[in-house]
Amino acid sequence: MGREDSHYRPGGVDGRRSVGSDSGPAGATGRVSVPGANLTHRASPPTGAAHPDGRAAGNWPAPVPVSPPVPPAGTAPPPPPAPPRRRGRLVAALAGVLVLALAVAGLAVLRPGPVAGWLGSGGTSSGATAAPPEPDPPVVLAGPDGNAPLPTVAGLRAALDPLVRAAALGDRVNVSVADVTTGQALYGRGADAPTVPASVTKLATGVAVLAARGPAYRIPTRAVAGPNPGEVVLVGGGDPTLAVDRKNAFYPGAARLDDLAAQVRTALGGTAPTKVVVDATLFSGPVFEPGWDADIPTGGFGAAITALMTDGARKDPAQARRTAEETNHAAERVPQPDLTAGRQFAKLLGLTGNAAQVTRGTAPPAGGSGTAPGAELGSVESLPMIRLVDIMISDSDNVIAEAMARQVALAKGKPGSFVGGAAATDEVLGGLGLPAAEISLADGSGLSRTNRISPSLLTDLITLAGNGSHPELAAIFGGLPVGGWSGTLDERYQVAVTRAGAGVVRAKTGTLSGVNAIAGTVTTVDGRLLTFAVLTDRTQGSLDETRQALDRITSALAGCGCR
């Protein structure tokens, strides 16, 4: 039986908790949270504070933006970083403390600069009065200290060796720990061994699509004129969040078919729509990855991956949104997402949506004007890539992840398929200087048991995303769950032996039957920012015990100076 973060969570054991209509998928505001800020979607807790159990999620205070620390005027620049760690993998040397690097890159939370452009923020209209400058947000948590003492190899070995031998982790535990400021490897156990990563795969997918497409890229869904009068071809561009209308949308802010239908009616003028042809040929190959467990396509957390779908192929998105907390985002999916979307679009155009009026096909060659065959009748665009990645990571959304992998493939001129996405992701990560030999993917979500990633590749990837040399990659931090506070780590780090990780561990988790993984960042008690990856793929017994064993490792990193 397949078990994955958003695929298996008995009794809330994984800590997923919907936070109402303004969180979960809606919580992806496009805000870029940097690792030093510690929090994603909720208000900042005091370091080490217990989770506010019993308080209604929807009533929690709004998150407070965090300004990354900026050095005082006249302060000398930080010393150059040490040479890249083993094998010289990283292309660019580290640029100092992660938060400082992001500030230099213009990634302050919700501030003007690259983020505003990526989110599509525009200036005021010509007749509007410009709003006064937004004041700097207050700092609510201290950022990591680049001058803080560095844990020693011997200190980490003494702290971690007993923990990685825990019986709950099984007999194959591969670990990598590195310092974000210097890139120095601090602890390794099977660090370079490719291991089944489960949903931690989404970190690689997120970095690859941000590098290949850019944070501002939006996925188009188009309608073009068909070969005969009144025929409309609905052309899927691979947007998994496309909604039918605003009222029932699962992903708030998504592009909508009702907007597209209004454009088409205007473009057709007096010509009445007669038929909808669905063109989903942008994606090819099987709609389910052969390495997925048999229950995944029907278990509510996977879906047939097609270039045209609405609401992640959910059959009843409004109901799925209402019950997200109880079902941990599981929902019944439609078997043919492209045809379902076509029928919904046909009804918006005034057709019945029956089999005669909605068929599969291909769009005529582009060209012409008005209602000539191939002429564009309308188009809508997805949320920007920065927000899609945030949703993918924070909600461990498998369908979005597979769509993102195909965007990487298309950007690199490869087929929009499982195979094309995996090959393109490998190519992009290799181009970033990461060791391509230590990653082998079959999908972008981590549902496939044939995926392999080494822990050290993950710590290299996280370091690269935060060192300031590629500011577009920092978007992967916005959706990372926070220990004891949000996402898949919401109800973890609650017992005494792991409480040191609450509020300071930010990580993506991964779970399949016999596979448990966690990778992210942690700020030590001395203020040093570390990156870690712990992958196990031969676990047995209690899922709770395995996860607590992982949490004890990351809490040890948080709680000890390890010097």
PDB file of C-alpha atoms in Angstrom, residues 355-462:
ATOM      1  CA  ALA A 355     -20.532  13.485 -26.034  1.00  0.00           C
ATOM      2  CA  ALA A 356     -21.480  14.863 -29.439  1.00  0.00           C
ATOM      3  CA  GLN A 357     -20.644  18.410 -28.426  1.00  0.00           C
ATOM      4  CA  VAL A 358     -17.351  17.690 -26.630  1.00  0.00           C
ATOM      5  CA  THR A 359     -14.635  15.600 -28.271  1.00  0.00           C
ATOM      6  CA  ARG A 360     -10.877  15.259 -28.172  1.00  0.00           C
ATOM      7  CA  GLY A 361      -8.822  16.660 -31.030  1.00  0.00           C
ATOM      8  CA  THR A 362      -6.055  19.105 -31.920  1.00  0.00           C
ATOM      9  CA  ALA A 363      -6.132  22.807 -32.565  1.00  0.00           C
ATOM     10  CA  PRO A 364      -5.698  24.070 -36.137  1.00  0.00           C
ATOM     11  CA  PRO A 365      -2.375  25.733 -36.898  1.00  0.00           C
ATOM     12  CA  ALA A 366      -2.143  29.174 -35.355  1.00  0.00           C
ATOM     13  CA  GLY A 367      -2.890  32.050 -37.652  1.00  0.00           C
ATOM     14  CA  GLY A 368      -5.631  34.148 -39.110  1.00  0.00           C
ATOM     15  CA  SER A 369      -7.765  36.687 -37.363  1.00  0.00           C
ATOM     16  CA  GLY A 370     -11.306  37.019 -36.152  1.00  0.00           C
ATOM     17  CA  THR A 371     -12.903  33.577 -36.224  1.00  0.00           C
ATOM     18  CA  ALA A 372     -10.675  32.035 -38.896  1.00  0.00           C
ATOM     19  CA  PRO A 373      -9.459  28.512 -38.024  1.00  0.00           C
ATOM     20  CA  GLY A 374      -6.638  28.726 -35.470  1.00  0.00           C
ATOM     21  CA  ALA A 375      -7.365  32.310 -34.456  1.00  0.00           C
ATOM     22  CA  GLU A 376      -7.168  32.862 -30.716  1.00  0.00           C
ATOM     23  CA  LEU A 377     -10.553  33.583 -29.167  1.00  0.00           C
ATOM     24  CA  GLY A 378      -9.363  34.061 -25.606  1.00  0.00           C
ATOM     25  CA  SER A 379      -6.821  33.086 -22.990  1.00  0.00           C
ATOM     26  CA  VAL A 380      -6.400  32.955 -19.223  1.00  0.00           C
ATOM     27  CA  GLU A 381      -3.233  32.446 -17.172  1.00  0.00           C
ATOM     28  CA  SER A 382      -2.422  30.557 -14.008  1.00  0.00           C
ATOM     29  CA  LEU A 383      -1.062  31.887 -10.777  1.00  0.00           C
ATOM     30  CA  PRO A 384       2.647  32.735 -11.151  1.00  0.00           C
ATOM     31  CA  MET A 385       5.102  29.891 -10.749  1.00  0.00           C
ATOM     32  CA  ILE A 386       6.309  31.249  -7.402  1.00  0.00           C
ATOM     33  CA  ARG A 387       2.849  30.621  -5.941  1.00  0.00           C
ATOM     34  CA  LEU A 388       2.324  27.247  -7.585  1.00  0.00           C
ATOM     35  CA  VAL A 389       5.581  26.045  -6.060  1.00  0.00           C
ATOM     36  CA  ASP A 390       4.537  27.388  -2.672  1.00  0.00           C
ATOM     37  CA  ILE A 391       1.249  25.444  -2.815  1.00  0.00           C
ATOM     38  CA  MET A 392       3.004  22.326  -4.089  1.00  0.00           C
ATOM     39  CA  ILE A 393       5.430  22.277  -1.157  1.00  0.00           C
ATOM     40  CA  SER A 394       3.173  23.491   1.658  1.00  0.00           C
ATOM     41  CA  ASP A 395       0.316  21.127   0.784  1.00  0.00           C
ATOM     42  CA  SER A 396       2.467  18.374  -0.729  1.00  0.00           C
ATOM     43  CA  ASP A 397       0.186  18.591  -3.762  1.00  0.00           C
ATOM     44  CA  ASN A 398       1.103  15.666  -5.998  1.00  0.00           C
ATOM     45  CA  VAL A 399      -0.915  16.781  -9.024  1.00  0.00           C
ATOM     46  CA  ILE A 400       0.694  20.224  -9.053  1.00  0.00           C
ATOM     47  CA  ALA A 401       4.086  18.566  -8.677  1.00  0.00           C
ATOM     48  CA  GLU A 402       3.569  16.413 -11.762  1.00  0.00           C
ATOM     49  CA  ALA A 403       2.409  19.442 -13.735  1.00  0.00           C
ATOM     50  CA  MET A 404       5.511  21.347 -12.611  1.00  0.00           C
ATOM     51  CA  ALA A 405       7.801  18.528 -13.756  1.00  0.00           C
ATOM     52  CA  ARG A 406       6.193  18.698 -17.191  1.00  0.00           C
ATOM     53  CA  GLN A 407       6.766  22.449 -17.295  1.00  0.00           C
ATOM     54  CA  VAL A 408      10.452  21.736 -16.780  1.00  0.00           C
ATOM     55  CA  ALA A 409      10.312  19.281 -19.684  1.00  0.00           C
ATOM     56  CA  LEU A 410       8.576  21.744 -22.000  1.00  0.00           C
ATOM     57  CA  ALA A 411      11.008  24.520 -21.093  1.00  0.00           C
ATOM     58  CA  LYS A 412      13.904  22.241 -22.040  1.00  0.00           C
ATOM     59  CA  GLY A 413      12.320  21.082 -25.307  1.00  0.00           C
ATOM     60  CA  LYS A 414      11.439  17.603 -24.058  1.00  0.00           C
ATOM     61  CA  PRO A 415       8.114  15.733 -24.192  1.00  0.00           C
ATOM     62  CA  GLY A 416       5.609  16.712 -21.529  1.00  0.00           C
ATOM     63  CA  SER A 417       5.576  13.275 -19.954  1.00  0.00           C
ATOM     64  CA  PHE A 418       6.829  11.480 -16.847  1.00  0.00           C
ATOM     65  CA  VAL A 419       9.978  10.493 -18.717  1.00  0.00           C
ATOM     66  CA  GLY A 420      10.480  13.954 -20.204  1.00  0.00           C
ATOM     67  CA  GLY A 421       9.947  15.676 -16.870  1.00  0.00           C
ATOM     68  CA  ALA A 422      12.424  13.415 -15.087  1.00  0.00           C
ATOM     69  CA  ALA A 423      15.077  13.845 -17.778  1.00  0.00           C
ATOM     70  CA  ALA A 424      14.639  17.618 -17.858  1.00  0.00           C
ATOM     71  CA  THR A 425      14.800  17.917 -14.073  1.00  0.00           C
ATOM     72  CA  ASP A 426      18.054  15.958 -14.105  1.00  0.00           C
ATOM     73  CA  GLU A 427      19.407  18.274 -16.814  1.00  0.00           C
ATOM     74  CA  VAL A 428      18.437  21.469 -15.012  1.00  0.00           C
ATOM     75  CA  LEU A 429      19.874  20.368 -11.669  1.00  0.00           C
ATOM     76  CA  GLY A 430      23.080  19.279 -13.377  1.00  0.00           C
ATOM     77  CA  GLY A 431      23.279  22.677 -15.032  1.00  0.00           C
ATOM     78  CA  LEU A 432      23.071  24.291 -11.595  1.00  0.00           C
ATOM     79  CA  GLY A 433      26.185  22.407 -10.575  1.00  0.00           C
ATOM     80  CA  LEU A 434      24.436  19.699  -8.565  1.00  0.00           C
ATOM     81  CA  PRO A 435      25.615  16.075  -8.914  1.00  0.00           C
ATOM     82  CA  ALA A 436      23.245  14.619 -11.501  1.00  0.00           C
ATOM     83  CA  ALA A 437      24.623  11.144 -10.822  1.00  0.00           C
ATOM     84  CA  GLU A 438      23.004  11.258  -7.376  1.00  0.00           C
ATOM     85  CA  ILE A 439      19.438  11.785  -8.576  1.00  0.00           C
ATOM     86  CA  SER A 440      17.274   9.501 -10.693  1.00  0.00           C
ATOM     87  CA  LEU A 441      13.607  10.370 -10.996  1.00  0.00           C
ATOM     88  CA  ALA A 442      10.542   8.763 -12.487  1.00  0.00           C
ATOM     89  CA  ASP A 443       8.074  11.474 -11.417  1.00  0.00           C
ATOM     90  CA  GLY A 444       7.977  14.939  -9.904  1.00  0.00           C
ATOM     91  CA  SER A 445       5.853  14.253  -6.831  1.00  0.00           C
ATOM     92  CA  GLY A 446       7.746  11.469  -5.108  1.00  0.00           C
ATOM     93  CA  LEU A 447       4.945   8.934  -5.338  1.00  0.00           C
ATOM     94  CA  SER A 448       7.151   6.607  -7.376  1.00  0.00           C
ATOM     95  CA  ARG A 449       9.232   4.086  -5.465  1.00  0.00           C
ATOM     96  CA  THR A 450      11.783   4.086  -8.277  1.00  0.00           C
ATOM     97  CA  ASN A 451      12.918   7.644  -7.469  1.00  0.00           C
ATOM     98  CA  ARG A 452      16.379   8.004  -5.943  1.00  0.00           C
ATOM     99  CA  ILE A 453      18.036  11.109  -4.431  1.00  0.00           C
ATOM    100  CA  SER A 454      21.083  11.304  -2.178  1.00  0.00           C
ATOM    101  CA  PRO A 455      20.870  13.278   1.084  1.00  0.00           C
ATOM    102  CA  SER A 456      23.904  15.351   0.098  1.00  0.00           C
ATOM    103  CA  LEU A 457      22.268  16.425  -3.158  1.00  0.00           C
ATOM    104  CA  LEU A 458      19.332  17.705  -1.133  1.00  0.00           C
ATOM    105  CA  THR A 459      21.532  19.713   1.237  1.00  0.00           C
ATOM    106  CA  ASP A 460      23.457  21.073  -1.746  1.00  0.00           C
ATOM    107  CA  LEU A 461      20.176  22.008  -3.424  1.00  0.00           C
ATOM    108  CA  ILE A 462      18.842  23.785  -0.332  1.00  0.00           C
TER     109      ILE A 462
END
